[in-house]
Amino acid sequence: MLKLFEIVEDKSPKDRIDELRKDIERYNYYYYTKNESLVSDIEFDKLLKELEELEKKYPEYKIENSPTNYVGATSLKESKFKKVVHKKPMLSLNNSYNITDVIAFTERVEKNIDSVQNELEYVLELKLDGASISVTYENGELLRAVTRGDGVEGEDVTENILAIESIPNFLKEAVSLEVRGEIVLPLSRFKTLNEERLELGEEIFANPRNAASGTLRQIDSEIVKERGLDAYFYFIVDAEQYGFKTHKESLEYLEKIGLKTTGVADLITDMSIMEKRIAFWEAEKENLDYETDGLVIKLNDITLWEEVGYTTKSPRWAIAYKFPAKQVTTELLGITWQVGRTGKVTPVAELKEVELSGSKVKRASLHNMDEIIRKDIRVGDRVFIEKAAEIIPQVVSSVKEVRTGAEKEVVVPTNCPVCNSVLEKEDGLVDLKCVNPSCPAIIQGSIEYFVSRDAMNISGFGSKIVERMLQLHYIKDITDIFELHQHKDELMTLDKMGEKSVEKLLGSIEKSKSRPYSKTLYALGIPFVGKFLGDVLAKKSKSIDVLASMSKEELLEIDGVGEKVAESVYNYFRDEKSLEIIQKLKSFGVNFGKVAEDKKDEVKVEGKFTGKTFLFTGKLQKFKREEIKDLIESLGGTNLSSVSKKLDYLIVGEDAGSKLKKAEELGTVKILTEDEFLELTKE
Ligand code: IVH
C-alpha cells in the first residue's frame, strides 16, 4: 500500500529529468545571457548532480543536448558581435566545496596516470569572478579576442579588449599564441560605477561579474575605456607545444611577455598544506581589489594533462574550489512599501534576522513588483539573500521546494502607504509612484536630502527632528529651513534640543548659504541630478539663471548629459513651484553661482598640493572619505582611484591591502599615515 502511495506522490524519473533539465537550462540562460544568478552555486550544482545521477540510472531518458553535456551557453543568436569558433573549446571546471572533495580529486588524477614517479605537484590559483576571454596574438600583435560564448563558439570583442589598459596590443616578444584569462572590474571601480548609475537613475549592476561581462558586450568601446576593466591571464592554449613542462612555468612566461597574472600560484604537494593555503586565501581574498569566488587547483605537470584527460565539459586535471557562498537563506516575514523623496514606492523585504558576511541582516531590497513576480516570491517563503560587494543585501530567489502552502502572494498596493493617495504606474516603467506633492514621506525625504552632507551639509537635522518639525508645521518645504530661527524658543523646548544644539543647528543653516553652487544645485533634488551631474552642470552653467534658461539642445551638448537628464532639467525649470522655491532660497542668500566671479567650481584651486596626486586606502580613523577628498582638492591636489605610476601619495589607514602592496612594489609612491598626511597639509 505504502509503495503505491509513494509512486503516486513522487514524480516519475522521466518527469523529474525533464523538470531538472528545464530548470537548469533556465538558470544557465539567466547566468550566461542575462548575467543574473537565480540560484546559488551550491543549489545549481546540486540540481546538476541530481540530473547526472538520474541520467546515469535511466539512460533512455537522456537527450543529446542535455545541460550535463555542455557548458552553459550565452545566447549567441541575439549577439551583435561576429561569431568565432574557438580553436580549442573553452571548458568549464568541476566544483569542489571542501578539502575532502579536493583530496578525492587528487586521487582521481593519480588513478588516471599509469606510472606516477614522483609526488604530484599542484598549483593553487585564485579563481577570478569575471568574464572569460580568449586572446590570440600573432607575431606579438593582438589579433583577436573572443568571449567564451557556449564554450565552442564565442563573440569577437577585439575592439573592446583593446580598450582595456592592462591588455597590451603588442607583447614583449614576437610570439604567436592563444591565451585565456578573466576580464574583471576592480571592486573600487565597481563601487563608483554603481554610485554614478544610482545618480542617473539607472539600474545598478548586481555584482562585478555582471558589470564586467555587460561592459565587454558594449557596442561603444569608449564606454569600455571609461569603465576601467582589468584583465588577468591563467592559461596558454597548447602550452606544451611551446616547450613548457609545467603550468607554473607557463604562468611565469605570461608575465615575461607582458601579460598580467594574479601572481598567485602556490606549489603544493601535501594536502594538509593545501588545506592551510585554502584557509589563508579565504581570509586574504577580502584584501583584493577584484572579486574571487574561489580557487583553482591545477596539476602542475603539463605533460600529464592528456593522460589525465577531459570530460565533455571540463579538464580532469583541474578543479575549482568554491568559497562558501555569500548567500544565506532566511524567512521572508513581510514586505514594507517605502516611499522615497521622488515618490517612488519600493518593496523592502522584512526578514528573520540572519548573519551574512559578518553583519546582521533584517531587511533586503526586492527592487520592484516585476522582480517579485518574476522570482515568484511570497510572504512566508524561505528566501536566498546575498550581499554583492558593498551593496545593500538583496533577495535573490525563494526556495519553492519547502513551501507549506501557507505562503501568501505579494499584494501590489494601490494607495500610498503614507498619504493614502492613489499610486500611479508610469507607462513603460515598472515603478509605482506617489504623485501627491504634499505626501509627508516625499517632503521628509526631500528635506533629509537637502540637508545631507553632500548637499547643504547642515548638521543637527536627524530624521526624528525633521519628522517632529513637520508635525509642528515649523517646516513645510525646504525653504522654511531658513526661517527656523523664528522658532528658536520653541525649538529649545523640543526633546533633546537644548540651547547649545539649537544654536549649532541655526549656525549650520546660516553657514550652508555659502555652499558652492554645485552643492546647492545638487541639493534641489532635480530628478537624475546627483553629485556627479551637479558638478558637471555647475561647471558648465556657472549660475542657476544660466542653467534655467538653457534649451534642451544646449543641455544635450554638455558631456555626460543624455536625453533623460536634459528633459528632467529642462522641465524642472519650467515648473512654477520649482521657480518659486529657487526664488525664495535666493532671497535668503543661498549661493546659486554668479557668471563672472564664482568660478570656484570651474577653475582648479591653486595650493600646496597643485600638481600632486593622492589616493587613500584602508579604514581611516581621522577623516571621512569625502572630507579627505575635499581637503586634497581644496589644496589643489587631485584624487586618483587606483595605484599607478601617476600616483604621488598613498595615505594608509587600518587594514590596508592590495593597494598598499602595489604601491610598495612600484616603489615610486610615497606612503603616508594619516598623521603624516596632516603634517604635510600644514607644512
Ligand atoms: S582554468 C581548461 N583558471 O572559471 C582551463 N579558470 O568555472 C579552464 N576562472 O571558465 C579554466 N579563474 O572563466 C582557470 N585561475 C583560473 C580561473 C578560471 C577564473 C574561470 C574561467 C573558467 C571558469 C570555470
XYZ file of C-alpha atoms and ligand atoms in Angstrom, residues 91-93 95 125-129 131-132 148 181-182 234-235 296 298 310 315 317 320, ligand 1:
46
model
C 35.991 24.477 -20.931
C 34.458 24.901 -17.557
C 35.723 23.492 -14.242
C 33.462 22.451 -8.460
C 45.486 29.872 -8.091
C 42.801 32.456 -7.468
C 39.538 31.917 -9.272
C 38.563 35.306 -10.578
C 34.880 36.056 -10.887
C 34.100 37.151 -17.818
C 36.418 34.692 -19.518
C 33.591 32.130 -24.102
C 42.091 34.768 -18.815
C 39.435 36.667 -16.986
C 45.883 31.987 -16.394
C 46.269 29.668 -19.355
C 41.576 26.764 -8.903
C 45.693 22.502 -11.381
C 38.916 15.617 -20.124
C 39.540 19.018 -17.699
C 43.481 17.683 -14.203
C 37.638 24.733 -8.757
S 41.318 27.482 -15.809
C 40.855 24.434 -19.019
N 41.976 29.245 -14.004
O 36.388 29.885 -14.094
C 41.079 25.606 -18.161
N 39.765 29.308 -14.877
O 34.396 27.759 -13.732
C 39.832 26.124 -17.548
N 38.388 31.130 -13.998
O 35.796 29.266 -17.463
C 39.979 27.397 -16.891
N 39.914 31.987 -12.667
O 36.332 31.673 -16.733
C 41.001 28.779 -14.806
N 42.707 30.782 -12.425
C 41.749 30.321 -13.222
C 40.472 30.917 -13.280
C 39.498 30.369 -14.121
C 38.671 32.094 -13.121
C 37.079 30.967 -14.659
C 37.140 30.712 -16.127
C 36.518 29.355 -16.303
C 35.631 29.260 -15.092
C 35.356 27.833 -14.738
